[in-house]
CSV table of C-alpha atoms and ligand atoms in Angstrom, one decimal:
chain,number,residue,atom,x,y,z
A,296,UNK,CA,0.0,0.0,0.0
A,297,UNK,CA,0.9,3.6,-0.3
A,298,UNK,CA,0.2,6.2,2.5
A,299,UNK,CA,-0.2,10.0,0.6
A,300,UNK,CA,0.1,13.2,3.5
A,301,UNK,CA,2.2,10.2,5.6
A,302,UNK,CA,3.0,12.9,8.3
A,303,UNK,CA,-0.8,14.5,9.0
A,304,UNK,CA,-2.9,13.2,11.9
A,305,UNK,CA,-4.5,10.1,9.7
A,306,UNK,CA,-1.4,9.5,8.4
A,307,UNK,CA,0.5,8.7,11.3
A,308,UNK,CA,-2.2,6.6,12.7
A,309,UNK,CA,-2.1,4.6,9.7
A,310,UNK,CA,1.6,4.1,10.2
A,311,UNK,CA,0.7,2.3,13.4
A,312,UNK,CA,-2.1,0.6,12.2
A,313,UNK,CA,0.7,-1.2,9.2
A,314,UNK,CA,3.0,-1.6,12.0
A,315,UNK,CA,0.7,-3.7,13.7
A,316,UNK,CA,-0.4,-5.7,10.5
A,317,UNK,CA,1.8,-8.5,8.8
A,318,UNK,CA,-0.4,-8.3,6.0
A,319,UNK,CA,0.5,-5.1,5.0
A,320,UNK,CA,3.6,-3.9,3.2
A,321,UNK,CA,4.2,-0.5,2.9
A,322,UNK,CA,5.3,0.9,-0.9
A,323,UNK,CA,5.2,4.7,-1.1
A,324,UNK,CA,4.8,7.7,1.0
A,325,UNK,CA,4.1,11.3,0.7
A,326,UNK,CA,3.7,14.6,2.7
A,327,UNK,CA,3.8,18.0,1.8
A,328,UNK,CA,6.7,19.7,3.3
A,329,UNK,CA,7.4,17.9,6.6
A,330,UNK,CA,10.7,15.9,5.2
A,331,UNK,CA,11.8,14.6,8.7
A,332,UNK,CA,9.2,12.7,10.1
A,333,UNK,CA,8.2,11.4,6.1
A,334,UNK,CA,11.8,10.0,5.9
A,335,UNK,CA,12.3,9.0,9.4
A,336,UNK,CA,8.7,6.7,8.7
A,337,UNK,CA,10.1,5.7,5.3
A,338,UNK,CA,13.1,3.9,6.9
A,339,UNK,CA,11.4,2.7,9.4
A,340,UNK,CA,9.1,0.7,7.4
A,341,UNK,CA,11.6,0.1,4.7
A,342,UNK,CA,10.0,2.3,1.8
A,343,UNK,CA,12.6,3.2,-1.0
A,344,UNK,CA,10.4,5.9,-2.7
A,345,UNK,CA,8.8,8.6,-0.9
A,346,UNK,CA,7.2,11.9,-2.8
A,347,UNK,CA,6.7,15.7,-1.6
A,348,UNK,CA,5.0,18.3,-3.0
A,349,UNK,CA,6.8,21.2,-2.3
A,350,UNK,CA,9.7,22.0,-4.5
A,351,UNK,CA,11.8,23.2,-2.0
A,352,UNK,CA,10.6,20.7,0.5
A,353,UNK,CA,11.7,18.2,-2.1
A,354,UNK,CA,15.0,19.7,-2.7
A,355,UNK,CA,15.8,19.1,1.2
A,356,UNK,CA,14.5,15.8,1.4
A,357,UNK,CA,16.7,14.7,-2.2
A,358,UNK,CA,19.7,15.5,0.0
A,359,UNK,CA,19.0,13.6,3.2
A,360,UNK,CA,17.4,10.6,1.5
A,361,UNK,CA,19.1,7.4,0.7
A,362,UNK,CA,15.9,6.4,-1.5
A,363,UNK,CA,14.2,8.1,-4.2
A,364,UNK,CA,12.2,11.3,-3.7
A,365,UNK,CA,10.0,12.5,-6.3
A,366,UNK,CA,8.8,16.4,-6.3
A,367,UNK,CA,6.2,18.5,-6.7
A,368,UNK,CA,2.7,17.7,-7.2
A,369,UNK,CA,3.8,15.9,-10.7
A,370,UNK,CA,6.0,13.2,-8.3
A,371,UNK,CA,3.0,13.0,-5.9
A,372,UNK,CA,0.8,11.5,-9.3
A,373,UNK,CA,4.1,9.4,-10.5
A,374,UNK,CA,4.2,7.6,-7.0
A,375,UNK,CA,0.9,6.2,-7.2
A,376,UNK,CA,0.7,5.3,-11.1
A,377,UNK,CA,4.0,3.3,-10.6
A,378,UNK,CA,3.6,2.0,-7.0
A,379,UNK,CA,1.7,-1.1,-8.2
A,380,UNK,CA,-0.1,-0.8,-5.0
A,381,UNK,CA,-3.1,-2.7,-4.0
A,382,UNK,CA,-4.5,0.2,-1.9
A,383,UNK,CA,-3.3,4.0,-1.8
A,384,UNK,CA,-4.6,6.0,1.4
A,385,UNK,CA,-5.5,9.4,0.7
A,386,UNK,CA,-5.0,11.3,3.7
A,387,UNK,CA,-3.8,14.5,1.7
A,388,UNK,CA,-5.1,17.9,3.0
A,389,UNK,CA,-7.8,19.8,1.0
A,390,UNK,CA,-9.0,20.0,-2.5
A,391,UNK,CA,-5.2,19.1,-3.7
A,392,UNK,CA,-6.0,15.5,-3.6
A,393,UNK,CA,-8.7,15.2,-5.9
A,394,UNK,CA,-5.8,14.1,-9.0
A,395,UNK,CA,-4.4,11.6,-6.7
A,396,UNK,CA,-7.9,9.8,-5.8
A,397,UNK,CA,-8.2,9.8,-9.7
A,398,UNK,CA,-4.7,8.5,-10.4
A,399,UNK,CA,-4.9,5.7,-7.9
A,400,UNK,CA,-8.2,4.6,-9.7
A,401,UNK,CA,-6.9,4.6,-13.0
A,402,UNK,CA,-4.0,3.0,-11.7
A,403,UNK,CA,-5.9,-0.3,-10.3
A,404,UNK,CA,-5.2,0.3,-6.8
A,405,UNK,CA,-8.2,0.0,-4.0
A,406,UNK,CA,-8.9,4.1,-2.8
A,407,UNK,CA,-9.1,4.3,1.3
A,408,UNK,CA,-10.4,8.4,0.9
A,409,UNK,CA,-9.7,10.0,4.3
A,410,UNK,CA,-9.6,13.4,1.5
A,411,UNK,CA,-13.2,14.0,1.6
A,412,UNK,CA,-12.6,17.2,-0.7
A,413,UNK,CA,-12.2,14.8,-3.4
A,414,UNK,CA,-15.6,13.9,-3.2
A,415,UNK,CA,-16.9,17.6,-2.8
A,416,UNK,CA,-15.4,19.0,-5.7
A,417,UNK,CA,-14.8,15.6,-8.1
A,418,UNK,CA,-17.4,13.2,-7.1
A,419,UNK,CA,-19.4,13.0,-10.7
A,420,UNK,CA,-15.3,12.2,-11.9
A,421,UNK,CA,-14.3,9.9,-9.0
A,422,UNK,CA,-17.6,7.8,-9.6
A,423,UNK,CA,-16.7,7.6,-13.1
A,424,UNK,CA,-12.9,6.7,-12.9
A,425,UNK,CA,-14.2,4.2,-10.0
A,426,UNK,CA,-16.9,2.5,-12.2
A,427,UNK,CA,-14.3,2.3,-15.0
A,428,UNK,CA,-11.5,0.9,-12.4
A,429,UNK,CA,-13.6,-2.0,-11.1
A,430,UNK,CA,-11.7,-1.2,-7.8
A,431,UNK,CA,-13.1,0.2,-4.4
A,432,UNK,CA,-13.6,3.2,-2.7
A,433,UNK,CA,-13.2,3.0,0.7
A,434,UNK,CA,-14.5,6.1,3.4
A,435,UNK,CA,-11.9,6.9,5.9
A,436,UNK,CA,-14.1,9.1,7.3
A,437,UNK,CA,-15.3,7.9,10.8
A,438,UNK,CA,-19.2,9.0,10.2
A,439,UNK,CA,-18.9,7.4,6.7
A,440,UNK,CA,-16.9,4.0,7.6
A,441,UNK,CA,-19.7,3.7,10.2
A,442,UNK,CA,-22.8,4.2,7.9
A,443,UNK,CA,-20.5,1.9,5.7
A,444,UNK,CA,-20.8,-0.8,8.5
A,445,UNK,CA,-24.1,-1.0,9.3
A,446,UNK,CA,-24.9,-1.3,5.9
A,447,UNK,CA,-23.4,-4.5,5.7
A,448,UNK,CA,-26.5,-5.7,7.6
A,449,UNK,CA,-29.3,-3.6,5.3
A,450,UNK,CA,-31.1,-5.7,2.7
A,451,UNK,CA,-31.2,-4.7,-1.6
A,452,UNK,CA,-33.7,-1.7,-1.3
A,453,UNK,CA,-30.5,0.0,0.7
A,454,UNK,CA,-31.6,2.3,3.6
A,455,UNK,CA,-34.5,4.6,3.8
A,456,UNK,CA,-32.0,7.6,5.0
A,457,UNK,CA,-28.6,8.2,6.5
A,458,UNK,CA,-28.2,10.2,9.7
A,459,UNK,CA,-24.8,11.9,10.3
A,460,UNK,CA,-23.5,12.7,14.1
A,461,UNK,CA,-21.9,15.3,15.0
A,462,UNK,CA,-19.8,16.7,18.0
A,463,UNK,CA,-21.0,19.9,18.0
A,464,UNK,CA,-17.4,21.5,18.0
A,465,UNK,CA,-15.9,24.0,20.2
A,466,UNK,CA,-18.7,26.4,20.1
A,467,UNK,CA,-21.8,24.5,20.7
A,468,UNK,CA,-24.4,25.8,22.5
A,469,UNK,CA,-23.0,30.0,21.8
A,470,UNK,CA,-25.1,32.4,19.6
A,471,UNK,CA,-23.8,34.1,16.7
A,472,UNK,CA,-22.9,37.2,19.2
A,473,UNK,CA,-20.8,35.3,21.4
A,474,UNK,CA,-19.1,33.7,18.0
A,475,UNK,CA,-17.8,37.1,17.1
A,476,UNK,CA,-14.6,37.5,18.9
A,477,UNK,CA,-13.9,33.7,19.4
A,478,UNK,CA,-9.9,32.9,18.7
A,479,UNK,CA,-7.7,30.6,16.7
A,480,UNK,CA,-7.0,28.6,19.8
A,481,UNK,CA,-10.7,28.7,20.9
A,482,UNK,CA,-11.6,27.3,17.6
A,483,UNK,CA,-8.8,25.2,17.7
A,484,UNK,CA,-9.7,23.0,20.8
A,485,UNK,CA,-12.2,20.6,19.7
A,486,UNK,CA,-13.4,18.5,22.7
A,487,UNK,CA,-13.5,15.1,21.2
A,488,UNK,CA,-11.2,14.5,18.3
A,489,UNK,CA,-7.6,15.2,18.1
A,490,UNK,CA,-7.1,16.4,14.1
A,491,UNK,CA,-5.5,18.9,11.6
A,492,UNK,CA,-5.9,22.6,12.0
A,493,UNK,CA,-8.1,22.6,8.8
A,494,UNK,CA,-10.5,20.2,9.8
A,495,UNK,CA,-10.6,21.3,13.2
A,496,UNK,CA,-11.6,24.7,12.2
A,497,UNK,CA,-13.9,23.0,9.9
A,498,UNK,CA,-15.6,21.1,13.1
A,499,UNK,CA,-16.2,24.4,14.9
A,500,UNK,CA,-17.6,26.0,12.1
A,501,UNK,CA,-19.7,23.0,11.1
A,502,UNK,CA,-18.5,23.2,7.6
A,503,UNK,CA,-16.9,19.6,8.4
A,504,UNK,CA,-20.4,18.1,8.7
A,505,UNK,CA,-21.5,20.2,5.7
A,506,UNK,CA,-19.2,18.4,3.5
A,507,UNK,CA,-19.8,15.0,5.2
A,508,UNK,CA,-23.4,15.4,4.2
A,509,UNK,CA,-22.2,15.7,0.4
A,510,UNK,CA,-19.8,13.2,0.6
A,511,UNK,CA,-22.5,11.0,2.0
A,512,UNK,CA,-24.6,11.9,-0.8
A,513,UNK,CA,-21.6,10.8,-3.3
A,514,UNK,CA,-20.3,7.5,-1.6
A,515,UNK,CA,-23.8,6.0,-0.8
A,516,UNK,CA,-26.7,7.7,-3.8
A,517,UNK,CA,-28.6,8.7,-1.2
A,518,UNK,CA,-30.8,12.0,-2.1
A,519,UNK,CA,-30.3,15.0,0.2
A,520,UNK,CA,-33.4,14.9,1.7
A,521,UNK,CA,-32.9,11.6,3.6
A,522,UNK,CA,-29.4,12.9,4.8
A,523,UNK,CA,-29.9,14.1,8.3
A,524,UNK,CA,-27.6,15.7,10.8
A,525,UNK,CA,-27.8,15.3,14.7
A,526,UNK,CA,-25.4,17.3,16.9
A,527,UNK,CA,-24.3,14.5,19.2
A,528,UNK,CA,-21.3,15.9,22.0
A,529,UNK,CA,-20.0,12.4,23.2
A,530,UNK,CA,-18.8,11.5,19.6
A,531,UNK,CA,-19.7,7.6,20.9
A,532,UNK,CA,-21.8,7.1,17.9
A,533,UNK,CA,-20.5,7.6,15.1
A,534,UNK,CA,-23.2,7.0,12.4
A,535,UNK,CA,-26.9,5.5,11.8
A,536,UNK,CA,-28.6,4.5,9.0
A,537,UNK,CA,-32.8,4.0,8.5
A,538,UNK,CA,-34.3,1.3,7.9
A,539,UNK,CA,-37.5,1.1,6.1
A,540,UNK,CA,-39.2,-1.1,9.0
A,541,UNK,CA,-38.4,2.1,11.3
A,542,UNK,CA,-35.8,0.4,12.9
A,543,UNK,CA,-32.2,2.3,13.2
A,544,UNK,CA,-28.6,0.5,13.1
A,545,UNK,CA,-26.1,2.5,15.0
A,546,UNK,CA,-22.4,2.4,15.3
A,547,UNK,CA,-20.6,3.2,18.1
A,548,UNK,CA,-17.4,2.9,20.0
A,549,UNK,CA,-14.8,5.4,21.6
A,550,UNK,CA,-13.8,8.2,19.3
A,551,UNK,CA,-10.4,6.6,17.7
A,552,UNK,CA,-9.3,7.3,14.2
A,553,UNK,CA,-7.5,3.9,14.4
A,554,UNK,CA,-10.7,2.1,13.9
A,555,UNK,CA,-12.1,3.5,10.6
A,556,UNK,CA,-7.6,3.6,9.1
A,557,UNK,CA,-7.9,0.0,10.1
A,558,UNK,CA,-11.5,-1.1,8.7
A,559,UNK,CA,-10.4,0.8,5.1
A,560,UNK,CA,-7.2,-1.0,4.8
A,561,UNK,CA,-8.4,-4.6,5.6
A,562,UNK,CA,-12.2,-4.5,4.8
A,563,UNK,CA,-13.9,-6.6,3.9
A,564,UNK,CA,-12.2,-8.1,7.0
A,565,UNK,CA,-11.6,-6.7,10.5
A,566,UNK,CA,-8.4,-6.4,12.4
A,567,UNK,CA,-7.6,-6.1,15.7
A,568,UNK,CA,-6.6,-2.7,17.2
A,569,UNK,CA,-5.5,-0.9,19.9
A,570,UNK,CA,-8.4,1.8,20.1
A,571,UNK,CA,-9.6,2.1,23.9
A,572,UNK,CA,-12.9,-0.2,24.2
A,573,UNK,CA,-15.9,1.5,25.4
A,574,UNK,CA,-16.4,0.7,29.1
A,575,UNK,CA,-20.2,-0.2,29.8
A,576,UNK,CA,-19.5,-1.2,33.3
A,577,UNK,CA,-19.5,3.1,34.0
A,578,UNK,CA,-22.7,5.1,34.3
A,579,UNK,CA,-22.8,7.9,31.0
A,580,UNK,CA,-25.2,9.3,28.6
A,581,UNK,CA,-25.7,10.0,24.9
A,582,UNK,CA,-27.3,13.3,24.3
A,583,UNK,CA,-28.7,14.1,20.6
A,584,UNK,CA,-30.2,17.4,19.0
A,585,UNK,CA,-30.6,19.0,16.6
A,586,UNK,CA,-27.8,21.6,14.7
A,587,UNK,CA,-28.0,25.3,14.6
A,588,UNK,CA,-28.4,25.9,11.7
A,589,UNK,CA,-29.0,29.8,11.9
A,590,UNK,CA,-25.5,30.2,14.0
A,591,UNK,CA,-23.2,27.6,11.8
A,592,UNK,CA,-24.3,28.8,9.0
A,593,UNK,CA,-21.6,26.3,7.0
A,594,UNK,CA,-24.0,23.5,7.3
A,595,UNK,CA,-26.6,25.5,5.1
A,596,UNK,CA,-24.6,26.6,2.6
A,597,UNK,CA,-23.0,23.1,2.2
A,598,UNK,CA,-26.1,21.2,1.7
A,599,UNK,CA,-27.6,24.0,-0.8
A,600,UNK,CA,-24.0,23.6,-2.5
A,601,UNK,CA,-25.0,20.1,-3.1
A,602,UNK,CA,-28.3,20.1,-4.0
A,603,UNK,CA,-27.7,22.7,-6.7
A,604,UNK,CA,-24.6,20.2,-7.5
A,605,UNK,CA,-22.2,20.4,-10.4
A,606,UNK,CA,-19.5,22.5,-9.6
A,607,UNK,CA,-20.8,24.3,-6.6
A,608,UNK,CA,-19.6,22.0,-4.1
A,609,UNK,CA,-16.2,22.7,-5.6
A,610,UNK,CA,-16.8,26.4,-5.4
A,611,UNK,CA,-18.0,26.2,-1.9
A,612,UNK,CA,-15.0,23.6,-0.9
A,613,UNK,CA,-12.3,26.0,-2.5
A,614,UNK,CA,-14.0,29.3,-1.0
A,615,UNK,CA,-14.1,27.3,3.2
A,616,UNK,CA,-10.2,26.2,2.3
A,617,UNK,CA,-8.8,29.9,1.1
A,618,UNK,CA,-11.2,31.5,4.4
A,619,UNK,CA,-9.9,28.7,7.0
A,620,UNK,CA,-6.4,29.9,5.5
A,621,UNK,CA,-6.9,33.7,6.3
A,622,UNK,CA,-8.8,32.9,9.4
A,623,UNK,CA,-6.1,30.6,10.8
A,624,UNK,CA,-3.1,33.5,9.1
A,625,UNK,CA,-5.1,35.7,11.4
A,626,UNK,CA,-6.5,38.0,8.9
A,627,UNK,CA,-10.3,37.4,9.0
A,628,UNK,CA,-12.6,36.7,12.3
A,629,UNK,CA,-14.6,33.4,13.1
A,630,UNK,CA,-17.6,34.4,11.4
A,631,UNK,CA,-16.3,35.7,8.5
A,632,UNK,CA,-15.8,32.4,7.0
A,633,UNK,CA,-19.7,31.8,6.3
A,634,UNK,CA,-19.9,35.2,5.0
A,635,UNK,CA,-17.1,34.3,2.2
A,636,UNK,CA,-18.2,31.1,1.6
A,637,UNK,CA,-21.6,32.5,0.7
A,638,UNK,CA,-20.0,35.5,-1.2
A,639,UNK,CA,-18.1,33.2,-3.2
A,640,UNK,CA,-21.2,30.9,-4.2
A,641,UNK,CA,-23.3,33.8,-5.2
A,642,UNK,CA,-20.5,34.8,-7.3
A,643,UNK,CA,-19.2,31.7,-9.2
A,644,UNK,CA,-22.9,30.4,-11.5
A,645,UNK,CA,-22.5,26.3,-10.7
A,646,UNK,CA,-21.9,24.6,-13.8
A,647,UNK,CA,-22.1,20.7,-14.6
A,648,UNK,CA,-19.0,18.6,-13.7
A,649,UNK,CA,-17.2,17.7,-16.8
A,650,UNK,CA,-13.5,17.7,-16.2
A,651,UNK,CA,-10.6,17.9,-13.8
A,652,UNK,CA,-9.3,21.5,-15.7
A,653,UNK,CA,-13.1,22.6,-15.9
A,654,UNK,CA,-12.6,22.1,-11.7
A,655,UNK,CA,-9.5,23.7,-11.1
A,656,UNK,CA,-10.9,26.6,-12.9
A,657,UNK,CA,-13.7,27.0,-10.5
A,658,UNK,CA,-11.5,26.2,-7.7
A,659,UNK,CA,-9.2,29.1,-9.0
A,660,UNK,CA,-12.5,31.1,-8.9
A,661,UNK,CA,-13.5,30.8,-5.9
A,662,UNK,CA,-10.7,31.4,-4.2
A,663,UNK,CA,-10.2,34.7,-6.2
A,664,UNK,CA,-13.5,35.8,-5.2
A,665,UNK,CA,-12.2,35.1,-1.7
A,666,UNK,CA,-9.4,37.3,-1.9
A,667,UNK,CA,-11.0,39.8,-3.7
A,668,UNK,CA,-13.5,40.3,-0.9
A,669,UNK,CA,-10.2,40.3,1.5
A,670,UNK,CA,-8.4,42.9,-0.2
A,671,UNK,CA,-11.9,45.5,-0.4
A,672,UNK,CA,-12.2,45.0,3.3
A,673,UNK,CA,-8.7,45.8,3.8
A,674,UNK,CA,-8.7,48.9,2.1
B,41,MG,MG1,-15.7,12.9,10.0
């Protein structure tokens, strides 16, 4: 297999997770700029052939590597097409890893997606490139390997809906007053899940649950409508899914990323792991209701992104990554991020998916209009 963004959060816990599996053999790795801990994992697991995006990132890691290190986004593509892998994990950051889920399909390799944005912006081309592949596409995602689970037990008809938990965030419970003047660090300490800056951000904005809901919509063909969203705090379940009797199959178990790495990399079999095991023996509670959607205003906009579809889920996923940027630089308050997101969809008319250029155009977009907006409220 081949691990791509081998240093971020999903990455390194799929490094253990191979450690602890004879089965698996490790073939490539990738990260974007952080050489040290990339080659220190590639000789410890005896990978000859790592790839990094940046140039100058790269550069450094050509001199300190006995292996081979491809650069730039170009060596990040050549790694998977001549990997041979069975199964690449995309665990790249952000909209950047949409060519690599595409590559590793046309190369015949299995796709464990912890990159959600390639679902959001690509998913007409990844369905396509996955149908022509014969291969499988595999959600990383915890809410999405656990839907994934308990479908295993629904019958032909598939489900009557797909219900979504999540944590709430950070901010939970606050108004849209008391989210004006909220921090980086505020909105960086999520209360359940230990993850990227990007995705955290994401969590406490509720944009991360917005683009669950479309990459729900993608992975499983189920319409919007029967796509629900409950805010649950404990993050102990981690996904439901209807049935058409009225019953409801659940998924739960202690917020681990391990378990989800794991289930992608050996479905359709199941591994042991290391994730702590839910002690029943202790009195606690589940608590469910329902998102604000009038405060986190992310979750709106994402699920009107997908309904109108085509290209305005890549608008709105280019337009949350170039905000999160300027909010995390600094340069932009908490609340601002909605407001750009939703500048940037009025702006950029959606379009039907047709092509990976066609996307990077509307990506480009979008993140123009983002900056645009930046520079008049600079001035
Ligand atoms: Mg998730």
């Amino acid at each position: 297999m081949v691990i791509l963004g081998a240093t971020g959060s999903v990455g390194r816990q799929a490094l253990d997770v191979v450690a602890g599996q004879l089965g698996l053999e490790l073939v490539g790795l990738s990260a974007r700029r952080s050489v040290e801990p990339l080659l220190e994992a590639a000789v410890a697991h005896g990978v000859g052939r790592v790839a990094v995006t940046e140039p100058a990132a790269a550069a450094r890691a050509a001199g300190a590597f006995a292996g081979e290190v491809l650069g730039g986004p170009d060596g990040l593509l050549r790694l998977v097409r001549e990997a041979e892998a069975d199964v690449v994990l995309n665990a790249v950051v952000g909209a950047a890893g949409l060519a690599a889920s595409l590559a590793t399909l046309e190369a015949g390799a299995d796709l464990a997606l912890a990159n959600k944005e390639s679902l959001i912006a690509g998913g007409p081309l990844v369905l396509a490139a996955l149908a022509r592949s014969g291969r499988r596409l595999l959600p990383v995602d915890s809410e999405h390997s656990a839907v994934l689970q308990c479908l295993g037990g629904v019958d032909g008809d598939g489900p009557e809906g797909i219900v979504l938990t999540a944590s709430g965030g950070p901010f939970r419970g606050r108004t849209t007053d008391e989210l004006a003047d909220v921090t980086r660090s505020e909105a960086l300490a999520h209360p359940t899940w230990a993850m990227g800056a990007k995705i955290t951000v994401d969590s406490a904005t509720l944009m991360n649950k917005g683009l669950e809901v479309i990459e729900a919509h993608v992975l499983f063909g189920v319409p919007y409508d029967r796509i629900e969203v409950v805010v649950h705090p404990q993050s102990i379940v981690h996904g439901l899914v209807r049935l058409r009797d009225g019953a409801l199959l659940a998924h739960l178990g202690c917020p681990d990323m391990c378990v989800p790495i794991s289930y992608a990399l050996t479905y359709p079999e199941r591994a042991a792991t290391t994730a702590p095991r839910l002690d029943l023996t202790q009195a606690f509670s589940l608590d469910f209701e329902p998102p604000d959607l009038d405060t986190f205003r992310c979750l709106a906009l994402a699920r009107e992104a997908g309904e109108a579809g085509g290209t305005a889920p890549c608008v709105l996923n280019a337009a949350n990554e170039a905000a999160v940027d300027a909010f995390l630089d600094g340069r932009i308050r908490f609340l601002d991020i909605a407001a750009l997101v939703a500048g940037a969809l009025e702006r950029v008319a959606a379009e039907p998916v047709v092509s990976l250029a066609q996307l990077a155009e509307a990506d480009a977009t979008a993140r123009a209009a983002v900056s645009d907006r930046l520079a008049v409220s600079a001035r």
